XYZ file of C-alpha atoms in Angstrom:
759
model
C 29.500 3.542 -21.769
C 26.311 4.842 -23.355
C 23.465 6.063 -21.171
C 19.794 6.401 -22.025
C 17.025 8.584 -20.619
C 13.391 9.317 -21.443
C 12.446 12.847 -22.464
C 10.163 13.262 -19.465
C 12.813 12.055 -17.010
C 15.419 14.367 -18.547
C 13.149 17.381 -18.169
C 12.005 16.442 -14.666
C 15.644 16.309 -13.606
C 17.038 19.376 -15.355
C 14.206 21.753 -16.273
C 12.071 22.231 -13.177
C 12.280 25.587 -11.432
C 10.416 27.551 -8.788
C 8.032 26.441 -6.066
C 6.640 23.104 -5.107
C 2.954 23.682 -5.787
C 0.380 21.086 -4.821
C -2.461 23.531 -4.682
C -5.803 21.884 -5.124
C -5.752 20.658 -8.742
C -7.594 17.331 -9.099
C -5.697 15.481 -11.790
C -7.416 13.595 -14.607
C -7.472 9.817 -14.503
C -5.455 7.796 -17.012
C -8.638 7.073 -18.985
C -9.503 10.775 -19.088
C -5.991 11.584 -20.262
C -6.232 9.093 -23.127
C -9.657 10.442 -24.067
C -8.225 13.958 -24.266
C -5.384 12.858 -26.550
C -7.823 10.966 -28.770
C -10.141 13.966 -29.029
C -7.313 16.217 -30.238
C -6.100 13.694 -32.816
C -9.627 13.246 -34.207
C -9.974 17.001 -34.737
C -6.821 17.206 -36.826
C -6.468 16.424 -40.522
C -5.887 13.045 -42.119
C -2.134 13.710 -42.377
C -1.791 14.269 -38.640
C 0.773 11.944 -37.056
C 0.320 10.682 -33.493
C 2.748 9.062 -31.050
C 5.890 9.710 -33.098
C 8.956 7.827 -31.770
C 11.995 10.120 -31.604
C 15.529 9.857 -30.284
C 18.706 11.884 -30.273
C 22.201 11.830 -28.827
C 24.398 14.188 -26.870
C 27.814 12.833 -26.045
C 27.342 9.525 -24.247
C 23.631 10.178 -23.690
C 20.726 8.904 -25.791
C 17.370 10.627 -25.269
C 14.180 8.834 -26.317
C 10.483 9.579 -26.286
C 7.228 9.826 -28.226
C 5.932 13.159 -29.435
C 2.152 13.459 -29.089
C 1.357 14.823 -32.537
C 2.725 16.535 -35.665
C 0.991 18.271 -38.552
C 3.497 18.144 -41.411
C 1.597 20.602 -43.625
C 1.480 23.234 -40.916
C 4.870 22.172 -39.519
C 3.319 22.216 -36.071
C 4.506 19.902 -33.307
C 2.052 19.407 -30.461
C 2.525 18.348 -26.857
C -0.905 17.473 -25.413
C -1.609 17.846 -21.699
C -4.918 17.209 -19.978
C -6.142 19.038 -16.892
C -9.321 19.672 -14.935
C -10.667 23.067 -13.890
C -8.966 26.367 -14.711
C -5.684 26.377 -16.596
C -4.598 29.461 -14.651
C -4.568 27.360 -11.482
C -1.843 25.066 -12.836
C 1.484 25.673 -11.108
C 4.173 27.584 -12.987
C 6.667 24.785 -12.382
C 4.336 22.278 -14.040
C 3.802 24.441 -17.098
C 7.547 25.078 -17.352
C 8.113 21.315 -17.313
C 5.565 20.852 -20.115
C 7.267 23.520 -22.221
C 10.695 21.957 -21.661
C 9.387 18.623 -22.949
C 7.943 20.334 -26.023
C 11.266 22.042 -26.771
C 13.156 18.749 -26.490
C 10.730 17.034 -28.858
C 11.102 20.035 -31.170
C 14.854 19.514 -31.346
C 14.526 15.764 -31.891
C 12.012 16.285 -34.712
C 14.117 18.973 -36.399
C 17.103 16.649 -36.231
C 15.156 13.636 -37.528
C 13.513 15.455 -40.461
C 16.039 18.111 -41.313
C 13.813 21.035 -40.296
C 15.219 24.506 -39.688
C 12.155 25.834 -37.895
C 8.701 24.739 -36.818
C 5.752 25.800 -34.711
C 5.705 24.406 -31.187
C 2.287 24.118 -29.563
C 1.328 23.190 -26.034
C -2.240 21.921 -26.317
C -4.076 21.925 -22.993
C -7.313 19.903 -22.957
C -9.886 20.339 -20.170
C -11.123 16.798 -19.583
C -14.729 17.601 -18.693
C -15.417 19.819 -21.723
C -12.575 18.648 -24.047
C -12.004 22.329 -24.823
C -8.511 23.162 -26.106
C -6.194 25.980 -25.125
C -3.257 26.219 -27.532
C -0.073 28.040 -26.535
C 2.082 28.276 -29.672
C 5.539 29.662 -30.334
C 8.053 29.476 -33.147
C 11.136 27.339 -32.696
C 14.468 27.649 -34.510
C 16.512 24.488 -34.884
C 19.688 26.134 -33.595
C 18.053 27.470 -30.426
C 16.305 24.155 -29.815
C 19.628 22.325 -30.135
C 21.232 24.656 -27.592
C 18.358 24.109 -25.145
C 18.658 20.341 -25.615
C 22.425 20.430 -25.031
C 22.005 22.440 -21.837
C 19.581 19.937 -20.362
C 21.750 16.998 -21.390
C 24.878 18.561 -19.885
C 23.068 19.070 -16.583
C 21.858 15.478 -16.591
C 24.888 13.676 -18.010
C 27.325 14.275 -15.151
C 24.722 13.048 -12.669
C 23.826 10.045 -14.807
C 27.460 9.026 -15.142
C 27.849 9.084 -11.362
C 24.709 6.962 -11.018
C 26.064 4.471 -13.534
C 29.294 4.266 -11.540
C 27.289 3.680 -8.372
C 25.325 0.950 -10.145
C 28.545 -0.848 -11.055
C 29.803 -0.603 -7.477
C 26.454 -1.781 -6.169
C 26.302 -4.801 -8.444
C 29.887 -5.752 -7.598
C 29.159 -5.455 -3.864
C 25.972 -7.495 -4.138
C 27.698 -10.211 -6.137
C 30.353 -10.476 -3.416
C 27.893 -10.112 -0.524
C 27.995 -12.875 2.074
C 25.172 -13.830 4.373
C 25.827 -11.936 7.626
C 25.313 -14.945 9.917
C 27.451 -17.480 8.090
C 25.040 -20.229 7.101
C 21.344 -19.797 6.466
C 18.954 -21.798 8.617
C 17.312 -24.779 6.956
C 13.929 -23.167 6.323
C 15.509 -19.823 5.600
C 17.690 -21.418 2.938
C 14.784 -23.043 1.097
C 12.949 -19.702 1.137
C 16.006 -17.849 -0.161
C 16.610 -20.343 -2.973
C 12.978 -20.143 -4.097
C 13.059 -16.339 -4.102
C 16.336 -16.187 -6.040
C 14.952 -18.528 -8.692
C 11.671 -16.610 -8.857
C 13.487 -13.327 -9.493
C 15.829 -15.010 -11.963
C 12.904 -16.453 -13.926
C 10.705 -13.310 -13.748
C 7.929 -15.166 -11.966
C 5.628 -14.730 -8.972
C 5.876 -16.669 -5.714
C 3.567 -17.301 -2.765
C 5.728 -18.514 0.108
C 4.335 -19.700 3.424
C 7.134 -19.736 5.950
C 6.743 -20.108 9.719
C 7.568 -17.386 12.182
C 11.080 -17.543 13.523
C 13.069 -18.617 10.465
C 14.150 -15.071 9.543
C 11.839 -14.322 6.607
C 12.863 -10.666 6.336
C 16.558 -11.280 5.789
C 15.768 -14.544 4.004
C 13.845 -12.595 1.362
C 16.016 -9.492 1.008
C 19.302 -11.385 0.671
C 18.356 -13.485 -2.408
C 16.484 -10.614 -4.076
C 19.560 -8.406 -3.774
C 21.805 -11.236 -4.940
C 19.710 -11.444 -8.103
C 20.004 -7.716 -8.816
C 23.288 -7.810 -10.708
C 22.573 -10.933 -12.760
C 19.068 -9.799 -13.705
C 19.862 -6.128 -14.208
C 17.328 -5.055 -11.590
C 16.983 -1.369 -10.870
C 15.343 -1.654 -7.476
C 13.888 -3.852 -4.785
C 10.667 -2.737 -3.121
C 10.087 -4.171 0.350
C 6.459 -3.590 1.316
C 5.029 -4.204 4.784
C 1.623 -3.479 6.272
C 2.867 -2.240 9.624
C 5.711 -0.156 11.003
C 7.407 -3.052 12.883
C 7.737 -4.993 9.623
C 9.367 -2.030 7.928
C 11.686 -1.527 10.892
C 12.777 -5.172 10.679
C 13.574 -4.714 6.989
C 15.690 -1.629 7.650
C 17.524 -3.468 10.436
C 18.151 -6.469 8.168
C 19.559 -4.204 5.467
C 21.913 -2.636 8.010
C 23.133 -6.141 8.889
C 24.287 -6.590 5.305
C 26.846 -3.830 5.981
C 27.050 -2.556 2.414
C 27.207 1.113 3.381
C 27.108 3.571 0.485
C 27.186 0.714 -2.032
C 23.493 0.081 -1.326
C 21.190 3.082 -1.109
C 18.219 2.339 1.121
C 15.341 4.710 1.746
C 12.083 4.436 3.645
C 8.868 6.046 2.479
C 6.955 7.498 5.400
C 3.476 8.932 5.600
C 3.210 12.675 5.078
C 1.876 13.085 8.626
C 5.167 11.726 9.991
C 7.457 13.804 7.787
C 5.669 17.142 7.396
C 7.243 19.967 9.423
C 4.431 22.445 8.759
C 1.133 20.553 9.021
C -0.734 23.852 9.339
C 0.476 25.017 5.918
C -0.633 24.174 2.396
C 1.860 22.596 -0.015
C 2.721 25.616 -2.146
C 5.214 28.453 -2.012
C 2.764 31.131 -0.883
C 1.979 29.152 2.268
C 4.875 26.876 3.227
C 8.469 28.159 3.381
C 9.800 24.691 2.536
C 7.792 24.669 -0.714
C 8.947 28.135 -1.772
C 11.823 27.746 -4.250
C 11.834 23.973 -3.739
C 12.993 23.164 -7.276
C 15.589 25.936 -7.269
C 17.300 24.430 -4.211
C 16.675 20.778 -5.045
C 19.782 20.259 -7.269
C 22.224 21.224 -4.504
C 20.370 19.161 -1.913
C 20.366 16.229 -4.320
C 24.121 16.523 -4.846
C 24.753 16.736 -1.097
C 22.785 13.604 -0.274
C 24.308 11.698 -3.174
C 27.820 12.585 -2.003
C 26.982 11.229 1.462
C 25.719 7.971 -0.047
C 23.194 7.535 2.759
C 19.534 7.834 1.743
C 18.075 6.934 5.138
C 15.574 9.169 6.911
C 18.232 10.019 9.484
C 20.536 11.336 6.754
C 17.887 12.861 4.503
C 16.169 15.115 7.050
C 19.275 17.191 7.955
C 20.119 17.706 4.279
C 16.589 18.900 3.566
C 16.786 21.257 6.550
C 20.170 22.633 5.479
C 18.814 23.492 2.027
C 15.416 24.696 3.213
C 13.268 22.195 1.341
C 10.446 19.860 2.330
C 11.845 16.545 3.638
C 8.763 14.582 2.570
C 8.954 15.562 -1.091
C 12.755 15.512 -1.057
C 12.464 11.859 -0.071
C 10.137 11.238 -3.012
C 12.651 12.853 -5.366
C 15.590 10.827 -4.076
C 13.900 7.434 -4.149
C 14.425 7.556 -7.919
C 18.095 6.816 -7.220
C 17.657 4.449 -4.282
C 18.362 0.742 -4.686
C 15.943 -0.489 -2.021
C 12.721 1.263 -1.054
C 10.927 0.211 2.132
C 7.330 1.309 2.494
C 3.688 0.494 3.068
C 1.627 -1.638 0.662
C -0.306 1.378 -0.579
C 2.782 2.933 -2.193
C 2.691 0.209 -4.839
C -0.805 -1.261 -4.874
C -3.129 1.724 -4.374
C -4.892 3.253 -7.382
C -2.600 6.318 -7.259
C 0.480 4.496 -5.944
C 3.696 6.519 -6.186
C 6.122 3.594 -6.514
C 4.069 1.967 -9.252
C 3.759 5.208 -11.219
C 7.484 5.949 -10.984
C 8.394 2.404 -12.003
C 6.130 2.666 -15.037
C 7.416 6.093 -16.053
C 11.054 5.083 -15.612
C 10.570 1.564 -17.009
C 12.357 0.222 -13.949
C 12.971 -3.466 -13.430
C 11.734 -4.019 -9.889
C 11.507 -7.027 -7.594
C 8.569 -6.563 -5.225
C 8.738 -8.274 -1.822
C 5.493 -8.284 0.186
C 5.904 -9.042 3.883
C 3.064 -10.614 5.918
C 1.157 -10.832 2.657
C -1.972 -12.269 4.270
C -2.716 -8.659 5.272
C -2.826 -7.580 1.635
C -6.291 -9.076 1.115
C -8.072 -6.683 3.477
C -5.752 -3.793 2.693
C -6.325 -4.127 -1.050
C -10.074 -4.359 -0.557
C -9.908 -1.073 1.345
C -7.772 0.552 -1.364
C -10.500 -0.074 -3.927
C -13.483 0.783 -1.741
C -15.129 4.109 -0.954
C -17.984 5.284 1.236
C -20.116 8.422 1.367
C -22.359 9.365 4.262
C -25.407 11.592 4.489
C -23.974 13.250 7.584
C -20.696 14.079 5.812
C -22.685 15.484 2.887
C -24.594 17.831 5.196
C -21.384 18.930 6.929
C -19.796 19.554 3.531
C -22.759 21.709 2.516
C -22.455 23.738 5.712
C -18.735 24.402 5.226
C -18.561 24.789 1.446
C -18.002 28.124 -0.329
C -21.280 29.526 -1.618
C -20.605 28.774 -5.323
C -20.310 25.074 -4.445
C -23.541 24.793 -2.500
C -25.555 24.514 -5.697
C -23.887 21.275 -6.910
C -23.948 19.979 -3.337
C -27.688 20.711 -3.258
C -28.046 18.531 -6.347
C -26.296 15.697 -4.542
C -28.558 16.180 -1.510
C -31.704 15.984 -3.656
C -30.486 12.873 -5.467
C -29.544 11.310 -2.148
C -32.991 11.938 -0.664
C -34.622 10.367 -3.718
C -32.385 7.301 -3.399
C -32.823 6.903 0.363
C -36.589 7.365 0.098
C -36.821 4.057 -1.729
C -34.949 2.265 1.056
C -36.991 1.144 4.041
C -34.003 1.006 6.362
C -31.329 -1.513 7.177
C -28.841 -2.825 4.642
C -29.338 -3.306 0.908
C -27.093 -4.277 -1.988
C -27.803 -2.243 -5.115
C -27.456 -3.627 -8.628
C -25.631 -0.520 -9.822
C -24.636 2.949 -8.714
C -27.822 5.025 -8.279
C -27.851 7.006 -11.546
C -29.160 10.211 -9.998
C -26.561 10.232 -7.244
C -23.753 9.278 -9.619
C -24.647 12.053 -12.078
C -24.868 14.610 -9.264
C -21.512 13.510 -7.848
C -19.866 13.722 -11.270
C -21.269 17.227 -11.690
C -19.977 18.169 -8.250
C -16.496 16.899 -9.099
C -16.496 18.936 -12.298
C -17.708 22.147 -10.671
C -15.341 21.917 -7.715
C -12.449 21.583 -10.127
C -13.689 24.504 -12.209
C -14.153 26.676 -9.156
C -10.667 25.907 -7.806
C -12.050 26.979 -4.486
C -8.976 26.552 -2.326
C -6.754 29.172 -3.861
C -4.137 30.036 -1.263
C -6.157 28.889 1.735
C -4.781 26.013 3.843
C -6.970 22.924 3.413
C -7.549 22.609 7.161
C -9.901 25.591 7.089
C -12.222 23.787 4.690
C -11.794 20.244 5.934
C -15.422 19.069 5.870
C -16.347 19.824 2.286
C -12.860 19.042 1.002
C -12.914 15.624 2.678
C -16.315 14.907 1.163
C -15.118 16.061 -2.250
C -12.109 13.744 -2.304
C -14.194 10.773 -1.204
C -16.777 11.678 -3.867
C -14.023 11.804 -6.476
C -12.775 8.402 -5.334
C -16.319 7.010 -5.285
C -17.151 8.162 -8.817
C -13.918 6.770 -10.241
C -14.554 3.388 -8.654
C -18.182 3.459 -9.808
C -16.962 3.886 -13.381
C -15.124 0.541 -13.169
C -17.680 -1.241 -10.993
C -18.031 -4.938 -11.734
C -18.727 -8.309 -10.109
C -15.653 -7.810 -7.929
C -17.421 -5.221 -5.745
C -20.665 -4.445 -3.910
C -22.637 -1.220 -4.027
C -24.401 -1.001 -0.697
C -26.781 1.335 1.086
C -26.907 1.234 4.881
C -29.597 3.250 6.651
C -30.254 3.682 10.357
C -31.570 6.354 12.699
C -28.217 8.137 12.881
C -26.897 8.169 9.317
C -26.999 6.754 5.809
C -23.961 5.245 4.089
C -23.562 4.699 0.356
C -20.641 2.333 -0.025
C -18.719 0.806 -2.873
C -17.036 -2.158 -1.212
C -14.473 -4.258 -3.023
C -14.522 -8.005 -2.335
C -12.063 -9.398 -4.891
C -9.211 -6.937 -5.630
C -7.614 -9.278 -8.186
C -8.497 -7.225 -11.267
C -6.944 -4.109 -9.733
C -3.749 -5.770 -8.505
C -3.027 -7.900 -11.571
C -1.457 -4.995 -13.468
C 0.837 -4.283 -10.511
C 2.113 -7.865 -10.478
C 2.513 -7.882 -14.258
C 4.569 -4.681 -14.142
C 7.040 -6.091 -11.625
C 10.058 -8.062 -12.762
C 9.108 -10.498 -9.996
C 6.542 -10.513 -7.196
C 7.240 -12.418 -3.982
C 4.505 -12.587 -1.347
C 5.430 -14.285 1.915
C 3.860 -14.839 5.310
C 3.446 -17.385 8.058
C -0.172 -17.913 6.924
C -0.845 -18.185 3.186
C -2.980 -21.316 3.093
C -4.697 -22.311 0.985
C -2.473 -20.820 -1.707
C -5.145 -20.758 -4.475
C -7.284 -18.443 -2.321
C -4.485 -15.874 -2.042
C -3.363 -16.295 -5.645
C -6.836 -15.723 -7.081
C -7.933 -13.022 -4.639
C -4.740 -11.000 -5.055
C -4.610 -11.211 -8.846
C -1.425 -13.236 -9.161
C -0.928 -15.102 -12.456
C -2.109 -18.729 -12.778
C 1.503 -19.910 -13.047
C 2.430 -18.417 -9.669
C 4.827 -20.663 -7.809
C 4.039 -21.798 -4.282
C 6.292 -22.814 -1.429
C 5.556 -24.209 2.005
C 8.655 -23.933 4.133
C 8.896 -26.677 6.716
C 8.955 -25.374 10.255
C 12.366 -25.580 11.930
C 10.582 -26.522 15.142
C 9.838 -29.992 16.450
C 6.314 -30.970 17.530
C 7.718 -31.520 21.014
C 8.379 -27.788 21.327
C 4.695 -26.844 21.162
C 1.971 -28.697 23.013
C -1.360 -28.011 21.278
C -4.514 -28.942 23.178
C -8.083 -28.724 21.927
C -10.819 -27.970 24.447
C -13.513 -29.608 22.375
C -16.299 -29.493 24.950
C -16.575 -25.690 24.848
C -18.531 -23.663 22.330
C -17.566 -20.004 21.955
C -20.463 -19.240 19.613
C -22.313 -16.094 20.604
C -25.368 -17.972 21.862
C -23.144 -20.050 24.169
C -20.972 -17.138 25.256
C -22.174 -16.867 28.853
C -21.899 -20.599 29.496
C -18.342 -20.674 28.106
C -16.841 -18.055 30.435
C -16.226 -20.350 33.416
C -14.750 -23.274 31.414
C -12.366 -20.918 29.593
C -11.287 -19.275 32.838
C -10.765 -22.684 34.429
C -8.543 -23.842 31.558
C -6.420 -20.715 31.942
C -6.146 -21.168 35.704
C -5.267 -24.864 35.480
C -2.505 -24.280 32.917
C -1.084 -21.390 34.920
C -1.152 -23.490 38.092
C 0.694 -26.355 36.397
C 3.306 -24.089 34.823
C 3.484 -20.478 36.030
C 4.813 -18.054 33.445
C 3.689 -15.523 30.860
C 0.607 -16.296 28.754
C -1.582 -14.534 26.225
C -5.325 -15.220 26.202
C -7.125 -14.272 22.981
C -10.877 -13.654 22.854
C -13.123 -12.556 20.002
C -14.217 -9.184 21.447
C -13.477 -6.737 24.228
C -16.755 -7.594 25.959
C -15.918 -11.314 25.945
C -12.382 -10.516 27.101
C -13.717 -8.577 30.093
C -16.073 -11.397 31.069
C -13.343 -14.045 31.094
C -10.735 -11.800 32.723
C -13.208 -10.825 35.443
C -13.970 -14.521 36.110
C -10.267 -15.325 36.468
C -9.720 -12.303 38.715
C -12.610 -13.341 40.990
C -11.879 -17.056 41.231
C -8.064 -16.986 41.017
C -6.902 -13.627 42.371
C -3.357 -14.959 42.772
C -2.878 -14.861 38.967
C -1.546 -11.488 37.775
C -3.437 -10.331 34.709
C -3.511 -7.325 32.397
C -5.866 -6.414 29.594
C -5.870 -4.863 26.156
C -8.273 -1.931 25.975
C -9.890 -0.265 22.953
C -7.901 2.465 21.177
C -4.622 1.879 23.022
C -1.961 4.367 21.973
C 1.638 3.420 21.279
C 2.725 3.986 24.885
C -0.099 1.833 26.238
C 0.729 -0.967 23.800
C 4.376 -0.824 24.844
C 3.382 -0.975 28.515
C 1.200 -4.024 27.817
C 4.116 -5.845 26.174
C 6.560 -4.779 28.896
C 4.565 -6.895 31.365
C 5.896 -9.979 29.545
C 9.243 -9.927 31.343
C 11.688 -12.812 31.116
C 11.326 -13.547 34.833
C 7.692 -12.486 35.054
C 4.427 -14.398 35.251
C 0.807 -13.616 34.494
C -1.818 -13.575 31.768
C -2.322 -10.806 29.239
C -5.810 -10.706 27.735
C -6.103 -9.515 24.126
C -8.525 -9.489 21.214
C -7.765 -11.922 18.403
C -6.807 -10.052 15.244
C -5.757 -6.978 17.201
C -2.427 -5.330 17.904
C -0.993 -8.242 19.902
C -1.930 -11.235 17.771
C 0.707 -10.709 15.079
C 3.957 -8.834 14.644
C 4.792 -9.321 18.339
C 8.096 -10.966 19.269
C 8.243 -12.382 22.826
C 10.979 -15.044 22.769
C 12.099 -17.381 25.511
C 10.327 -17.094 28.861
C 8.658 -13.830 27.874
C 5.789 -15.950 26.487
C 5.304 -19.660 27.158
C 1.720 -20.202 26.094
C -1.473 -18.914 24.510
C -5.187 -19.564 24.921
C -7.312 -18.948 21.829
C -10.978 -19.059 22.788
C -12.496 -18.428 19.366
C -12.159 -19.457 15.734
C -11.751 -15.809 14.831
C -14.541 -16.023 12.261
C -15.734 -12.642 10.980
C -19.097 -11.566 12.314
C -22.152 -12.768 10.430
C -23.616 -9.432 9.362
C -25.354 -8.082 6.257
C -22.133 -7.023 4.525
C -20.294 -10.293 5.109
C -23.343 -12.215 3.977
C -23.519 -10.070 0.832
C -19.832 -10.791 0.228
C -20.487 -14.501 0.698
C -23.327 -14.420 -1.851
C -21.161 -12.542 -4.343
C -18.379 -15.101 -3.938
C -20.874 -17.981 -4.202
C -21.769 -16.790 -7.690
C -18.089 -17.077 -8.621
C -16.891 -20.207 -6.815
C -19.875 -21.970 -5.215
C -21.525 -21.801 -1.799
C -19.124 -23.920 0.269
C -15.987 -22.281 -1.098
C -17.579 -18.856 -0.617
C -18.166 -19.583 3.081
C -14.532 -20.580 3.444
C -13.290 -17.469 1.623
C -15.342 -14.999 3.650
C -15.401 -16.670 7.067
C -13.173 -19.690 7.603
C -9.891 -18.659 5.955
C -9.733 -15.176 7.556
C -10.602 -16.633 10.962
C -8.063 -19.455 10.966
C -5.413 -17.112 9.625
C -5.783 -15.009 12.777
C -5.650 -18.126 14.949
C -2.405 -19.354 13.395
C -0.859 -15.893 13.594
C -1.728 -15.611 17.281
C -0.400 -19.090 18.061
C 2.798 -18.147 16.245
C 3.657 -15.726 19.067
C 4.600 -18.685 21.308
C 7.452 -20.441 19.473
C 9.931 -17.919 18.081
C 13.115 -19.980 17.731
C 14.518 -23.484 18.006
C 15.051 -23.145 21.764
C 11.511 -22.078 22.702
C 9.057 -24.372 24.485
C 5.373 -23.641 25.008
C 1.732 -24.580 24.723
C -1.382 -23.445 22.864
C -4.955 -24.176 23.964
C -7.507 -24.039 21.139
C -10.838 -23.596 22.887
C -13.889 -24.419 20.762
C -15.555 -27.643 19.655
C -15.172 -26.646 15.995
C -11.435 -27.253 16.197
C -12.374 -30.922 15.790
C -13.848 -30.241 12.345
C -11.692 -31.651 9.561
C -12.084 -28.517 7.430
C -10.713 -26.504 10.343
C -7.868 -28.846 11.263
C -6.577 -28.973 7.688
C -5.866 -25.240 7.941
C -3.687 -25.633 11.040
C 0.108 -25.927 10.612
C 1.153 -29.429 9.640
C 3.959 -29.568 12.207
C 1.528 -29.105 15.105
C 0.893 -32.315 17.026
C -2.525 -32.103 18.637
C -2.652 -33.383 22.199
C -4.846 -36.506 22.484
C -6.205 -35.043 25.731
C -8.840 -32.977 23.961
C -10.988 -31.872 26.860
C -8.610 -29.635 28.758
C -11.473 -28.855 31.162
C -11.104 -29.667 34.854
C -14.065 -31.308 36.595
C -14.850 -28.194 38.641
C -14.901 -25.828 35.637
C -18.339 -24.479 36.386
C -17.858 -23.856 40.085
């Protein structure tokens, strides 16, 4: 069986040595890298060849790649690398990797053109100045062939074991049975749609109700399709930790053991054992000699066949290497990767970059995909503040105060034209943008961190990274985003706020073999398709709820307005509805309000007028222990009312089956606040899709999504019974009711308000 590998992947596996070194070296963007390559090619003669496809063989291994440039007259092969700042600051391991790639290309070119010797040149291009540093050496064909053979030998044994694992994996997946016998009705329709989507290399938006088993119902068909479609990996992406935990649990249920390698990507803060150290060998002991010890650690974990965090951490500890970066190395050979959205969709997303570099065929599963709208907007937004700028100036090394002074002057000139409040700017303020770009360049040139842990320079470093992010987004600013200036007595904010992330996400969807986005609330589908950059031919699926209307009694209290101007008058009627329902059927309930202040008002009213009802309240900034204590109050044999904020920690991702929750009160439409930013977003959308649709996109759809998610806490399986009270007159509006689940049967008794509500 023949195996194939890219030159870069071969060298990354077999040629890296020394320390892990993530010392402060701001990397060029993809556009800057291309500009550097173009600049070098334009300086060469007319006979200069660029992007030369090369390949060679060693035993059962074929190595392929593209050499950057070759001057036939001078017999000089060039490998072009772009960087920012001082070349001396580049880690030795990185430069050794670059040289290894050059030597491999040298061998492949000698072999292809019958050369006995040639000049090998590493051409380093500083992206801000486009200045070249050329490191040249002479290469003999025989020595280059020996170097190539050594790398291939080191890689081939590993690659053959991975190929054997792949065959075992595909055989196990083909024979895999669903762990619970038969799929549920809704779960089956979801699974069939996902299998066909992966088979046909398409995209799917699937709305499936809570309780049908979406996690297992998505993983099972995607894995089944792996063998037939030749997939390399499945990415399961979830916005929150509970969703990722459910995925890991579902994968354990499949009981495939070492035949399916599953790993979870965790945030650095969770995995780092030395948070007070910088990520390089002079500071952190787990970075020192990382690449020297990596091969043995890699072999150990592979022999175990378990890529979980529980297995990975002890192996990393035994070999004295960083568990966080060891995990990133090993995910290259995992079959399923579970992680947060940002690992694939962010501008610098690791999983996307690795998939592109390795040309992997990946099925991407996005859990609770309604969350991706706001998360993606945040990924492609940035904000700078005047206060942070001043703190950065105070903490910056002296050589960097001059460019920071330039930013301060440009900022004052910009803010002086603003009379206060909120304003949308037509473009990035040119003076501020130029000063920020100069700052980015000079910080990189200065390489100010050296061997100092970043924590000692947190203020200016934090400002620098946000400035770098801001300038990069400003360079691609378009009608998908707002540039906004917010001024008040305390601070000034210069924001670049994304509204429609479609143009940024489209490339991610296109790169995937298949993209499957699923949630209990993905209506209307065109909104999610167009906002999230899915292709026009994206398939849609609405899975019928496995529940009967008789299981959930939905009542509309249409005589109450929860609008802000009616807030005070609504407190007593809402409290009375809660008390009446609890009196008729004692048990556990959740009451959702639009804010903490509103929550306190209603909870206080209930406590005063009905002290016999046990109640507990969500509070701002609850930690994990406090959230767990809140949920523990919902005992199977318990009774009382938990008050929570709609859209908060308890309105989605919470599983309280059976008698743990028998009803919910939702006293709000959940509409986002009418404020200057949301109004600016609405106006931007109106230019694209019209005024009425813009209102729905910015206000109505996000609000009703939260309502449906919160109501979904009540009925979790076919045996559950419960009720939901929708408290607001606007629930009678047709444009609101069409966004409610079709299986809900609204109670004809629409008042829900007892005669003595105001007493």
